PDB file of C-alpha atoms in Angstrom:
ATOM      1  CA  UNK A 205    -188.247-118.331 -54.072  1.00 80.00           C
ATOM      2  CA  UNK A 206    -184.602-118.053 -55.083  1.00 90.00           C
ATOM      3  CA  UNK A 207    -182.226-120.171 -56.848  1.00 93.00           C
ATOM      4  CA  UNK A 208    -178.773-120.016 -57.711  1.00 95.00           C
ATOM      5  CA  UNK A 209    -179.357-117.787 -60.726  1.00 94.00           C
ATOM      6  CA  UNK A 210    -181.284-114.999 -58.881  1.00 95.00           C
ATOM      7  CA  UNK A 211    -178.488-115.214 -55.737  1.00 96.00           C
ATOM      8  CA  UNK A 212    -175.798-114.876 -58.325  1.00 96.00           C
ATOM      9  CA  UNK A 213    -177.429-111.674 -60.353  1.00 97.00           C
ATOM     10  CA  UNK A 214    -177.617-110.539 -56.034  1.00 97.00           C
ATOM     11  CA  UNK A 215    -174.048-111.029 -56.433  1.00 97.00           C
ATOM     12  CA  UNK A 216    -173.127-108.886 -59.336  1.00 97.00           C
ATOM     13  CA  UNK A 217    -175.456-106.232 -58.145  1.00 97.00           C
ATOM     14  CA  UNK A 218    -173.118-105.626 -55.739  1.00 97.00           C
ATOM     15  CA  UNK A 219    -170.640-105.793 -57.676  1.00 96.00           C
ATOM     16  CA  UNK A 220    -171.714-102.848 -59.954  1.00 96.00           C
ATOM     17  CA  UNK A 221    -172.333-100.652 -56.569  1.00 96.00           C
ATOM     18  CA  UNK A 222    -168.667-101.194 -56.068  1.00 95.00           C
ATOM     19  CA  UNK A 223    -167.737-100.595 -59.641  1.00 93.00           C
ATOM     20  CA  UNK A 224    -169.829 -97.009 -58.801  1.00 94.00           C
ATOM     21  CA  UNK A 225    -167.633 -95.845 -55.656  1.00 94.00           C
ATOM     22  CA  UNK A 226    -164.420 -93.784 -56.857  1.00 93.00           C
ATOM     23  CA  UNK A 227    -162.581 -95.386 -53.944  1.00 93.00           C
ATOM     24  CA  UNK A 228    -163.017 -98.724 -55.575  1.00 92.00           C
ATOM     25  CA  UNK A 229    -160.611-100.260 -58.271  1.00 92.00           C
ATOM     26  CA  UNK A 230    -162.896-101.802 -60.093  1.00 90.00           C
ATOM     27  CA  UNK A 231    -160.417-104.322 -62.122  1.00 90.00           C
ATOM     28  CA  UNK A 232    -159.983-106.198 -58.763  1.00 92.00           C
ATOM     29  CA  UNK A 233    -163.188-106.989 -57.578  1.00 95.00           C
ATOM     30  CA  UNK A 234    -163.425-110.702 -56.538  1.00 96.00           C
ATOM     31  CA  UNK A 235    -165.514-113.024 -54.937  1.00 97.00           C
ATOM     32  CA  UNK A 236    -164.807-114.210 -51.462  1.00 97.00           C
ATOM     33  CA  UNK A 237    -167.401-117.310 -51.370  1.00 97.00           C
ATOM     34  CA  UNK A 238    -168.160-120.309 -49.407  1.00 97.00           C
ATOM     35  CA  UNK A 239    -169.717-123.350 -49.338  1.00 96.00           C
ATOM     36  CA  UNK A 240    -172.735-123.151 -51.130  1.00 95.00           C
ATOM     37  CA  UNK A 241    -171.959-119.360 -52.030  1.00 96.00           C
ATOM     38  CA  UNK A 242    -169.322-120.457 -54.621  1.00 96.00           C
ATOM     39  CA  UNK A 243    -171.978-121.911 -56.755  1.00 97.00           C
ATOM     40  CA  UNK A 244    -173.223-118.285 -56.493  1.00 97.00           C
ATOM     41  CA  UNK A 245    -170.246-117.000 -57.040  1.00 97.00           C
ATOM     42  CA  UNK A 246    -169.326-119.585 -60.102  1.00 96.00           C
ATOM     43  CA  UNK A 247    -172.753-118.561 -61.652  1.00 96.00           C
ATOM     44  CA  UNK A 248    -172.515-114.998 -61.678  1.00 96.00           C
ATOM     45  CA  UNK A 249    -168.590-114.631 -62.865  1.00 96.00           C
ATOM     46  CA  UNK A 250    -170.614-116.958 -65.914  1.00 95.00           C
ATOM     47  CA  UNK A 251    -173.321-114.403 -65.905  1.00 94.00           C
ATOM     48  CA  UNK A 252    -171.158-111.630 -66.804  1.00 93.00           C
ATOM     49  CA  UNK A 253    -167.634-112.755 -67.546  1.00 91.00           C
ATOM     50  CA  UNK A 254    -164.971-110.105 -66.996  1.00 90.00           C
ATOM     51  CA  UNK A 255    -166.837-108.494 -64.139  1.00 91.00           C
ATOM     52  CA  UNK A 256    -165.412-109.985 -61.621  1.00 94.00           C
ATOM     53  CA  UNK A 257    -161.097-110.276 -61.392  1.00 95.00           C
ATOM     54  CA  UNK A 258    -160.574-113.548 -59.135  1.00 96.00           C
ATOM     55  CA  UNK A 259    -162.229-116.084 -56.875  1.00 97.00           C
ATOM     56  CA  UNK A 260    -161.717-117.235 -53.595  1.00 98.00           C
ATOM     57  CA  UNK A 261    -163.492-121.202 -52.837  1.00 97.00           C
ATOM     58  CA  UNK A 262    -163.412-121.764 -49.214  1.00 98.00           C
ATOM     59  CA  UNK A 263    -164.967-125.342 -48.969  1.00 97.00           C
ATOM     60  CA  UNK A 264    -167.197-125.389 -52.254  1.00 96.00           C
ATOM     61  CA  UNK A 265    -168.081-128.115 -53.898  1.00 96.00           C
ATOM     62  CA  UNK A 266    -167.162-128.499 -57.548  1.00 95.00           C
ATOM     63  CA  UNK A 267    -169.541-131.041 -58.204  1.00 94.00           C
ATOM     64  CA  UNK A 268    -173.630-130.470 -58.581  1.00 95.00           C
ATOM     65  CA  UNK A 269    -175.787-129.402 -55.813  1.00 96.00           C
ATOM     66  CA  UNK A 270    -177.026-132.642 -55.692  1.00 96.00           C
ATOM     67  CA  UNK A 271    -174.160-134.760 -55.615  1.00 96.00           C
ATOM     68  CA  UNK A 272    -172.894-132.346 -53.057  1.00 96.00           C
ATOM     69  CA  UNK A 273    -175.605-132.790 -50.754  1.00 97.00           C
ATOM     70  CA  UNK A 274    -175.865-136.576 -51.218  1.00 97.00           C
ATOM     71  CA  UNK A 275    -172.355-136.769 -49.928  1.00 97.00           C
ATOM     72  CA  UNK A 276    -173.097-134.861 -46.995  1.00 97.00           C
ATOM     73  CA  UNK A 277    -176.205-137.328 -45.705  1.00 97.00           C
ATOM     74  CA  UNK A 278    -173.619-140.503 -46.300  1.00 97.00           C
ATOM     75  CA  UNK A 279    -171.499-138.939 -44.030  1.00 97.00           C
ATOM     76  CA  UNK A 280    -174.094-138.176 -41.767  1.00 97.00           C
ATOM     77  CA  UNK A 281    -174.829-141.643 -41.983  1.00 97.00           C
ATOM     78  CA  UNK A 282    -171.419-143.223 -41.766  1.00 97.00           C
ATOM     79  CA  UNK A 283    -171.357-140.418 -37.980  1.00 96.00           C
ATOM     80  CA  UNK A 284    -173.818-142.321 -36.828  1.00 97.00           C
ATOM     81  CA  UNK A 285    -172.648-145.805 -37.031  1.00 97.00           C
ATOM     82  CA  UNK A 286    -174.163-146.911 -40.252  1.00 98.00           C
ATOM     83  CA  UNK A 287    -172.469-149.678 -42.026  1.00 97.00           C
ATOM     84  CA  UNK A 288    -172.737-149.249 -45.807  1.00 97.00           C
ATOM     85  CA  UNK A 289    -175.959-151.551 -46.432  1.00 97.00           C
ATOM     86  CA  UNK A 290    -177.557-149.286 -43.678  1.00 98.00           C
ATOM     87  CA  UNK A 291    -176.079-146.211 -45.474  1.00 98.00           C
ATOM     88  CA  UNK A 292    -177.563-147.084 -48.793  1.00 98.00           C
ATOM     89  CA  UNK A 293    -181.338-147.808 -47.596  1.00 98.00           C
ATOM     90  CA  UNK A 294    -180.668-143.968 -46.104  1.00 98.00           C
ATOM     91  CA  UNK A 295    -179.645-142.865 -49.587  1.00 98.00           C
ATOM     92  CA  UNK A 296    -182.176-144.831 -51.349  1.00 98.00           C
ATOM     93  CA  UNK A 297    -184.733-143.074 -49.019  1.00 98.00           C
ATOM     94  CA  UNK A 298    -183.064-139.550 -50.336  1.00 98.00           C
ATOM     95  CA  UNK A 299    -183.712-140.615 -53.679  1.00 98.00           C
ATOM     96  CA  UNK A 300    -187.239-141.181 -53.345  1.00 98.00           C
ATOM     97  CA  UNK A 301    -187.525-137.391 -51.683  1.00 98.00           C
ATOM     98  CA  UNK A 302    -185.736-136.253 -54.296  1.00 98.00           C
ATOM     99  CA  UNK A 303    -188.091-138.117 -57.085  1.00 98.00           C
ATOM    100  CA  UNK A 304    -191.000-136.528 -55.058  1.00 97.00           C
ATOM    101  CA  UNK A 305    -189.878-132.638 -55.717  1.00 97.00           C
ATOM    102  CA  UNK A 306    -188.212-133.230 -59.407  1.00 96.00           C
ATOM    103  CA  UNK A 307    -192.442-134.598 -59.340  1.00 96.00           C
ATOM    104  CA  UNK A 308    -193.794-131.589 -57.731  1.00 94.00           C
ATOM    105  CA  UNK A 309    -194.805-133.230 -54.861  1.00 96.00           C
ATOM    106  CA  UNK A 310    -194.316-132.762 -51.207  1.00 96.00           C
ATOM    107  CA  UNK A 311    -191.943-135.208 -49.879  1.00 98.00           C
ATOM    108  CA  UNK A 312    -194.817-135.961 -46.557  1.00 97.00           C
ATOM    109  CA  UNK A 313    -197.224-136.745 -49.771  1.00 97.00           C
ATOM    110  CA  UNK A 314    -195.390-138.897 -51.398  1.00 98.00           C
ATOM    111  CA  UNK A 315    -196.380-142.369 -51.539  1.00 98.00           C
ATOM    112  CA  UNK A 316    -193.451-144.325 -52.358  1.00 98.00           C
ATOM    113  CA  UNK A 317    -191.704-142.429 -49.497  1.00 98.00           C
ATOM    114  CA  UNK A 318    -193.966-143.196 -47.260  1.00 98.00           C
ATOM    115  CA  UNK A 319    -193.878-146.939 -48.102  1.00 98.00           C
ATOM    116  CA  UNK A 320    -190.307-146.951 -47.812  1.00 98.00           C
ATOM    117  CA  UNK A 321    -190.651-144.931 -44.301  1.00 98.00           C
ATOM    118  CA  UNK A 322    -192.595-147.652 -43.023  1.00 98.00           C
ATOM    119  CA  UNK A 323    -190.458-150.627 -43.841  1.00 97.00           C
ATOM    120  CA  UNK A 324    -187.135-147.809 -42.470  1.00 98.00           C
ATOM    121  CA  UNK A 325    -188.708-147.388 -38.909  1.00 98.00           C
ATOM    122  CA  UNK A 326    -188.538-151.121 -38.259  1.00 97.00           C
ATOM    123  CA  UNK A 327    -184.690-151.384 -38.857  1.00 97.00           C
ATOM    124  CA  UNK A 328    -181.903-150.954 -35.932  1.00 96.00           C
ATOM    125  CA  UNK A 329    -180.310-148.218 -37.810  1.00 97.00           C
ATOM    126  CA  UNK A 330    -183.507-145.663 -37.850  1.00 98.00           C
ATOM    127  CA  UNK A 331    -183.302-144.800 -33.845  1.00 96.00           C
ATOM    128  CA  UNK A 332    -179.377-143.459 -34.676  1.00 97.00           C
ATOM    129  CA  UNK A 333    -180.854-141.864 -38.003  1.00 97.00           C
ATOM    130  CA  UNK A 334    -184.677-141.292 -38.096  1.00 97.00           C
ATOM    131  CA  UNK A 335    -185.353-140.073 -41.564  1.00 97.00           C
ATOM    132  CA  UNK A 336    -188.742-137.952 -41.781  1.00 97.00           C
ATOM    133  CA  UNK A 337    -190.706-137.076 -44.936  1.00 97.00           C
ATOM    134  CA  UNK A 338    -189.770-133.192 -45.396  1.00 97.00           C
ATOM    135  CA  UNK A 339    -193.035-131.637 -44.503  1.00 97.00           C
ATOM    136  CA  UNK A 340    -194.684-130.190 -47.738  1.00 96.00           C
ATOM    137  CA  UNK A 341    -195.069-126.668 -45.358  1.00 96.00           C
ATOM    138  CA  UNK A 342    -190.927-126.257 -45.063  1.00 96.00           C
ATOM    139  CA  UNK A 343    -189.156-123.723 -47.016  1.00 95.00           C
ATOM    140  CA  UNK A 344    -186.987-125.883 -47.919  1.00 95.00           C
ATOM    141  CA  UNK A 345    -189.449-127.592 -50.426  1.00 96.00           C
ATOM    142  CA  UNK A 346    -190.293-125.208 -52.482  1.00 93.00           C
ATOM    143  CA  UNK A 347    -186.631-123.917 -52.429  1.00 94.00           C
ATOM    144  CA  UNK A 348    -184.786-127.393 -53.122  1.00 96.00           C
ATOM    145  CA  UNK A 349    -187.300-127.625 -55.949  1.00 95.00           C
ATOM    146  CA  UNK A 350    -185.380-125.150 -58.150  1.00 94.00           C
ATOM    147  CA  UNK A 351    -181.939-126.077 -57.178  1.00 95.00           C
ATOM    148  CA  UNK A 352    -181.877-129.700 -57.036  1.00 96.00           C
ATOM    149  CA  UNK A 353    -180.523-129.997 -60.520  1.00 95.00           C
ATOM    150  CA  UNK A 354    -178.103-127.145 -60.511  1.00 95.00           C
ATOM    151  CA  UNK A 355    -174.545-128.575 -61.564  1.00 95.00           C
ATOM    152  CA  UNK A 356    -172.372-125.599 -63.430  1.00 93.00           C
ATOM    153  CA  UNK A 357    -169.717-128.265 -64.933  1.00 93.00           C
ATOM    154  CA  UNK A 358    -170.523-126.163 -67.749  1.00 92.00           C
ATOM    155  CA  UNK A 359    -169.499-123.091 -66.511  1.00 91.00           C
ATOM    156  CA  UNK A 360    -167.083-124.593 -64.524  1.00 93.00           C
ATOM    157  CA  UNK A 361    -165.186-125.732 -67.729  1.00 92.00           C
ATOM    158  CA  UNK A 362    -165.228-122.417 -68.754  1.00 91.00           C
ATOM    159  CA  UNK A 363    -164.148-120.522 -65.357  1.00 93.00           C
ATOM    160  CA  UNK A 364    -160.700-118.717 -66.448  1.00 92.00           C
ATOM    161  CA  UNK A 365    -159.913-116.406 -63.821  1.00 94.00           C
ATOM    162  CA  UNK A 366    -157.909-116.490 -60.967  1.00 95.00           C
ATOM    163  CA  UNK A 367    -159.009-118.836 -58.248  1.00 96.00           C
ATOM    164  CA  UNK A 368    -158.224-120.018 -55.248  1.00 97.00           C
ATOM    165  CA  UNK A 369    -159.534-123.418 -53.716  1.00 97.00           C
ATOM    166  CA  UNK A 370    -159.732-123.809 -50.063  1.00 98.00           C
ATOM    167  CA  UNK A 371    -160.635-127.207 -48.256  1.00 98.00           C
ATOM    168  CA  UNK A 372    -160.254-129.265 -45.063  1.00 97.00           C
ATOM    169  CA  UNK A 373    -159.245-132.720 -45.165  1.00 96.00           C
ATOM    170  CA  UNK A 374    -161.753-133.580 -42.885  1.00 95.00           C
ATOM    171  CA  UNK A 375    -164.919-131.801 -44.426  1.00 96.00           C
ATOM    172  CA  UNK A 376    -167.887-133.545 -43.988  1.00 95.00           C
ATOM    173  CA  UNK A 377    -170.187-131.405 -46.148  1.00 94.00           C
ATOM    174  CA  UNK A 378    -168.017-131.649 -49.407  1.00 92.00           C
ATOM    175  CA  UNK A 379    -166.741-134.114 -50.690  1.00 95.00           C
ATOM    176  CA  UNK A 380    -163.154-132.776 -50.757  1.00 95.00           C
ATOM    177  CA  UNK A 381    -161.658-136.156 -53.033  1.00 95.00           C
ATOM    178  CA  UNK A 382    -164.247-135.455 -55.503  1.00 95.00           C
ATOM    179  CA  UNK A 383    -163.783-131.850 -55.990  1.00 95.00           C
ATOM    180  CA  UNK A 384    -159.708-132.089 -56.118  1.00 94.00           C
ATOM    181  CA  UNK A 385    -159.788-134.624 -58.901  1.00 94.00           C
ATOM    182  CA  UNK A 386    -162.193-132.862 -61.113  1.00 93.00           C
ATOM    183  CA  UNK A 387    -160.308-129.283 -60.058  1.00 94.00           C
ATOM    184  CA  UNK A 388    -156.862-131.259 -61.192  1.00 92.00           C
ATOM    185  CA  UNK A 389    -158.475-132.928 -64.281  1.00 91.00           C
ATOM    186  CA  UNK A 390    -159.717-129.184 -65.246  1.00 90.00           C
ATOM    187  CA  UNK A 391    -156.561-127.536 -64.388  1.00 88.00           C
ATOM    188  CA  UNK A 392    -154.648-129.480 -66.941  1.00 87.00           C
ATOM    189  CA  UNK A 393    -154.940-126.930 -69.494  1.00 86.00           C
ATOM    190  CA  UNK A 394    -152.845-124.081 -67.259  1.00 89.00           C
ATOM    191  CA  UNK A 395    -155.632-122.254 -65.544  1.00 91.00           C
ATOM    192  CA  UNK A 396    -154.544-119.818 -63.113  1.00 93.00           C
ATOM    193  CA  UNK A 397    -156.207-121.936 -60.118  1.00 95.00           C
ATOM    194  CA  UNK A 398    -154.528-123.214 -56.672  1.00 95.00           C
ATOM    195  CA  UNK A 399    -155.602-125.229 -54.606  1.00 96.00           C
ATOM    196  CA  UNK A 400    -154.501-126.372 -51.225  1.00 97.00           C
ATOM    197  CA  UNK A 401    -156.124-128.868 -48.511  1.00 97.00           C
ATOM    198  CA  UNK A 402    -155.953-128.312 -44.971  1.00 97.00           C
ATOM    199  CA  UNK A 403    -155.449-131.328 -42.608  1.00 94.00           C
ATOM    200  CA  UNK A 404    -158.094-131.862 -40.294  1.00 92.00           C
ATOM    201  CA  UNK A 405    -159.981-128.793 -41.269  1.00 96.00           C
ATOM    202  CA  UNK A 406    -163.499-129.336 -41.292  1.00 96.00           C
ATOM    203  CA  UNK A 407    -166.401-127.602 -43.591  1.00 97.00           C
ATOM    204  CA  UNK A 408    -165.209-124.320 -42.521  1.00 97.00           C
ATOM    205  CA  UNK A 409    -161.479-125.179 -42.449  1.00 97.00           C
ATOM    206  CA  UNK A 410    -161.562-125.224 -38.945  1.00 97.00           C
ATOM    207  CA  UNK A 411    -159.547-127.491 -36.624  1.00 95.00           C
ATOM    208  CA  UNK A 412    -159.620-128.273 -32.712  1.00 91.00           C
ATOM    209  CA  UNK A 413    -158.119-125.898 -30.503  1.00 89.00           C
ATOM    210  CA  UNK A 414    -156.372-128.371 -28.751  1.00 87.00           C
ATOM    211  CA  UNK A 415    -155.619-131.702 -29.012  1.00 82.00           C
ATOM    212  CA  UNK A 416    -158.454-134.321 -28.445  1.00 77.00           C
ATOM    213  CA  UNK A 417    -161.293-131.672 -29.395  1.00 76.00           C
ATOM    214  CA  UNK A 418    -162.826-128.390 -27.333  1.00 83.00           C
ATOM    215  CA  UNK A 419    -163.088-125.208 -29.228  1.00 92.00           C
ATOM    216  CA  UNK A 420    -162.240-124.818 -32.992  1.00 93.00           C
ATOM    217  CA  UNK A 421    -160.191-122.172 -34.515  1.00 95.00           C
ATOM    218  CA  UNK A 422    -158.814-121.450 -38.285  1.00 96.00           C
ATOM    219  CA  UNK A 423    -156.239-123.938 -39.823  1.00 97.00           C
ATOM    220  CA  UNK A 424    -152.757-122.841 -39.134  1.00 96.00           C
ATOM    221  CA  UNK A 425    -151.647-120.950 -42.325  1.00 97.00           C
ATOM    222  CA  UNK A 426    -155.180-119.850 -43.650  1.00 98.00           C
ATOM    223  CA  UNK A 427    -155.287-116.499 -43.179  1.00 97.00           C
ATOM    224  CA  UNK A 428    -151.536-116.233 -44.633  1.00 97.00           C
ATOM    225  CA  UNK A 429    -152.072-118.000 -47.270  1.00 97.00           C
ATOM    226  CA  UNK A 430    -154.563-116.359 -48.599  1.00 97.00           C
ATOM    227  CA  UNK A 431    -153.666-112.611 -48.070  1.00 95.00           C
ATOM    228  CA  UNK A 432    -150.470-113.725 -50.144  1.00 95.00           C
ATOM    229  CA  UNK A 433    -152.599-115.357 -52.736  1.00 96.00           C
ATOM    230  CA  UNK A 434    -154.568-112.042 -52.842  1.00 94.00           C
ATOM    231  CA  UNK A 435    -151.374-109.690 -53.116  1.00 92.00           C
ATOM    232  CA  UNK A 436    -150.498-111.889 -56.295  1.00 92.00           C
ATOM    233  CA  UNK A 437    -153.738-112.404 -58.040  1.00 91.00           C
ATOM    234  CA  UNK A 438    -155.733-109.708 -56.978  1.00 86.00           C
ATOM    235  CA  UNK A 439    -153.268-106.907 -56.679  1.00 66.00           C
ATOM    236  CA  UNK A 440    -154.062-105.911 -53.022  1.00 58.00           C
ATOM    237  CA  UNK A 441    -152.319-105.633 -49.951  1.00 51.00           C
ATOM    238  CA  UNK A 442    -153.652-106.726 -46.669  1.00 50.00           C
ATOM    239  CA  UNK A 443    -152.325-106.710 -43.322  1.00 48.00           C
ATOM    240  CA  UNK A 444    -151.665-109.452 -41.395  1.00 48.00           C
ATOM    241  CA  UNK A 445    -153.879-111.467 -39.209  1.00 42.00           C
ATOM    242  CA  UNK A 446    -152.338-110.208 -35.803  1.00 36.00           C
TER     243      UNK A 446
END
């Protein structure tokens, strides 16, 4: 029953408990944030500007929820094989689950859904990607419902402080091209932002262990790079990953 405007008040909740504790400097509180938390994060620094003192975006989107998300099923799509017809009958059954909440319906109630379901199940693509009305019982209904037209360009335009912008070249999840080209188009004016891509890293800037897959571990330099980012912007000093 939370969107992104009751997560980010959350957020700056805990914010003022920090700003309470003596040990605290409370002109360098920042946001840490990922994926979907930067939104979050993004909404409440709009909420109550000058409350928090910098921003760290570890594989956020800057784009809307929406556009985010559609990204993320085309390359879920693309994973498994589809060419790009195939990949646009997926999207274009997205669309019509999306049409069905914007219409306060259930997605498994929705009759042009259901049409296109039937027509989706007969085509060689569906056994690599069987698509399934979201059940109208799921969370994830009621929850997508309030979010699914969240984009903070807005705010975005407006976002001053310092801020750091983590991806991986090789995120799935967020559409990394998207989000550097609006960041750069943004950044024109001298904001105090940086941003820096990982190669390989994936949605949580991760990167095989060794070569030809296994285990993941942290992109070489991440840690680094941001505990110097944070001794210049933020005005803290944190040991080194060991």
């Amino acid at each position: 029953a939370a969107g992104i405007a009751e997560l980010a008040q959350d957020a700056l909740a805990a914010v003022e408990e920090l700003r309470s504790s003596p040990e605290i400097d409370a002109r360098r509180i920042g946001f840490f944030a990922a994926s979907q938390g930067t939104w979050v994060a993004r909404a409440a620094i709009a909420q109550s500007p000058g409350s928090v003192a910098f921003l760290v975006n570890h594989s956020g989107p800057a784009v809307s929820l929406l556009a985010a998300d559609t990204f993320a099923l085309r390359s879920s799509a693309r994973a498994a094989g589809l060419d790009e017809a195939e990949q646009e009958e997926v999207l274009a059954l997205w669309k019509l689950e999306c049409e069905a909440l914007r219409a306060g319906v259930a997605p498994d109630a929705h009759a042009p859904l259901l049409t296109a379901l039937t027509t989706a199940r007969t085509r060689p693509w569906f056994a690599r990607l069987p698509y399934e009305a979201t059940s109208g019982k799921s969370w994830w209904v009621g929850w997508y419902r309030r979010v699914i037209d969240f984009d903070d360009r807005a705010e975005l335009e407006k976002l001053r402080v310092p801020t750091l912008w983590l991806y991986g070249s090789a995120d799935t999840q967020s559409d990394v091209v998207a989000n550097v080209e609006m960041l750069a188009e943004l950044a024109r004016d001298g904001r105090p932002w940086s941003v820096h891509l990982f190669p390989e890293g994936d949605h949580g800037i991760m990167v095989p262990l060794f070569e030809g897959g296994g285990p993941r571990t942290m992109a070489a330099g991440y840690f680094e790079l941001l505990f110097e980012w944070l001794e210049r912007n933020a005005g803290t000093h944190h040991p080194r990953a060991r």
